[in-house]
Amino acid sequence: MVNGIMKNFNVEGEKSLYNSRCISDLVIRGILFAAAVFGVLTVFFILLFLLKDGMPAFTSIGLYDFLFGQVWNPAGVNPAYGTFPLWVGTILVTLGAMVIAAPLGIAGAIYISEIASYRVRSIIKPAVELLAGIPSVVYGFFGLVILTDWLRVTFDIPSGECWLAGSILLGIMALPTIISVSEDAISAVPASYRQGSLGLGATHWQTISRIITPAALSGITAAIILGMGRAVGETMAVMMVTGNAAIIPDPIYNILSPVRTLTGTLGIEMGEVAVGSEHYHALFGVAVLLLAITLVVNISAQHIIKKIREKGTGAKKNGRKMIHIEFPVIKKHLHDSMKWLKYTLAGLLIVFLLYTSIIAGIAAVALVSLWYGYIKNLDPKKMQKLAFSLLYVSIGIILVVLAIILFDIISKGLPALSWEFLTGYPRDLGREGGIFPAIVGTLYLVGGAILFALPIGVGAAIYLVEYTGEGRLTSIIRSGVDLLNGTPSIVFGLFGFAFLVLFVDFGVCLLSGMITLGLMVLPTIIRTTEEALKSVPDSLRHGSLALGATKWQTIRKVVLSPAAPGIITGTILSIGRAAGETAPIMFTAVVFTTRFLPGSVFDPIMALPYHLFILSTNVPGASTNQYGTALVLLILVMAVYSIAILIRNHYHKSLRW
Amino acid sequence: MENHETILETKKLNLFYGDKQALIDVDLSVYKNHVTALIGPSGCGKSTLIRCFNRMNDLVSDCRIEGQVIYHDQNLYSPAVDVVHMRKKIGMVFQQPNPFPKSIYDNVAYGPRVHGIKDKKILDGIVEKSLMQAALWDEVHDRLDDPAMGLSGGQQQRLCIARTLAVEPEIILMDEPCSALDPIATAKIESLIDDLKKEYTVIIVTHSMSQASRVSDFTGFMYLGKMIEFGETEKIFTSPDEELTNNYITGRFG
């Protein structure tokens, strides 16, 4: 059989090595490079633009007055722009949220990874992920209608819109982040540790509390910090339930006092500000401050995660989390050119740590006294029972919360659904009629955003992973992308408003909204695509290259198909996120009611999240349609997320090497 | 030795990973339609050397190469060489079987498709012929559309060989192709290598001296990045010139 070879393409006698199929490869490389450059330039452009418009706030108001002024009153006769109550409000609400979410989240993560059976886990994990998918405006709506009312009655206060309401809501919203990142860290603890401990006769709980949790501790810390980042950047939900009075609670631990956060301030005031005024710059200053806080939070999380990776104990193989980052470049940049920011950050950090340590101290004292008073004398088996029942209670609370939210919205929303509601136009400020333009508007917005972000994001990621080495440049690029990834969505709204609506003069329209949302999901798409590409083993690339395939042939035929599920999942999650976001489109694309569908991309539109926001905050007596809108939005986003989860689970099972 | 046609030749080949020198002045001639084995203790540079022959080391950052690798009178490392085109003629089988996550058929057809063959009939012919040459046809001919990941380790490795054969290279590089396989699968690959040299030139890196003595016609012994001794396999394993070689093959170190 060997003799019967017919030469198919390696023509006999053709010995030359100088052939070229390089032209198409070069063209494609060029296109990918352009995508990468565009993606990256946008990232830095956004940052610079915000800084540019925020700078006057610091110079004309004065850094000290801006940061530590006690009064924020832009509308007064003598306007005052002291952000002290605002960022203290942000910190208080965030800390409250962490006090609620951290114990629940860690307990939930331990339960899921250590105790739950395979079947239970395969139900609970997606449920927790669904919790992450609920749009923040829906949380806000729930908080406004149910939670604040409950608080008002329970504590007998004039209004339930307060610090506590914000913290509870943010706590629920931060739970999924905390649970899934901690769970990854716990699952990454080598099985040999567990076996070693159990083999010595330790109980399951002893193994969990003395071996596994300490080994996963840095990952869990990172999870809490990331949850904190999520809470700091949240706008809509907070704005709807905290009362928004720019005061510092008196006394400071009065959790029933209304507060106002940085994000809430932007959400409330940006729509009505006179462009170019001192107030306008002050708001950009607030955005810069917000950005700085999220930067500090994210840097610390990344730093911890990076350390875990270096030690090699942690989530080394967990390619699916998008959280490993090098920030040194940006840090250095800050150091060089903006010394003032450094001092600000240091100040913030000190206050932050102060509060954290107070609360941690109280918790520690409580735990220790509990330990000595009671628990210490228990034998290991009883101890395990006690601990496990606490875990069961925690996961129970999480699931009950999810169930309450879903039940409330579904049970009250279903009666509102009708053919007329889905296909009709709003009447009487949305109290009557349907939400058809809002559904169409949301679909347009999301479609446009993805069309804009997907090619650029995927192209940039392919270029970064496949064509460049890990050099200084890629590390700068990655820092920028990650910075943008952790940026609160309201900041994108601000940028879209200042740059697209005003500077480029698109006006409030579909196009501005599409681009703003596209920019918001761009980092997510770049990041998830990068992770998906990196998870494809190099042996496949080498196998293909050794057969004489070109780089692009290798990428297209061998690398992209196993990476596709990851890329698709990332894209779908971005779609879900874009569909549910309110803050970025609030000032860039939407109007409350329109009787027409958009005729071109330069028309303003209606969108579901914004419609729900206005209905629930500004239109009394629209209860039925509020719930109907919330349910439609919820179904839309949940459907998108479920598809993503299904695709991921399907491929996790069938893909292996 | 003089009557053999040289197909590949290295001249004063030096290779550095950063500051560390991995190959030192390696001179080697590979003869057409023979099997050449490279042996030596771990870290001696034998895998590094074989990866120079189709420039897989290009994929390692901060890897620097001096000297020449001559193939048909052309230096593989001259800037004019199209690496992609070159790898079509000098194929490689890796240590770990690395089939693509595709069907058996698509794995073998991958190379020809990449090189522009679209006609289904020609592809069918190439796939059948390559799988036969790799002695895998009888085991898989009725399930060509099954995923390649479902094959056993030894079958996967023969599939990777078939995949390389489908491109019709002149030289096949094998980097410890049996190290991840059991003895029966190893025996199959070894007898396959014996068949292959009628049509191809094979260079194999192996850590098993018995394997080198079974399958190869020529053997090069490497130590600490240097080619200590090269010659006919029989001579290397019975009466080597160098003391170091003798110590290695008699098992005094390595």
CSV table of C-alpha atoms in Angstrom, one decimal, chain A residues 5 63 75 77 230 359 439 478 585 616 644:
chain,number,residue,atom,x,y,z
A,5,ILE,CA,0.9,6.4,-3.1
A,63,LEU,CA,-9.7,69.4,46.2
A,75,ALA,CA,-29.4,73.9,43.5
A,77,VAL,CA,-28.4,80.1,46.1
A,230,ARG,CA,-20.3,45.4,42.4
A,359,ILE,CA,-17.4,46.0,62.1
A,439,ILE,CA,-39.8,46.0,23.8
A,478,ARG,CA,-5.1,44.4,29.7
A,585,ILE,CA,-29.1,54.6,28.4
A,616,SER,CA,-42.3,52.9,39.5
A,644,ALA,CA,-26.1,31.0,28.2
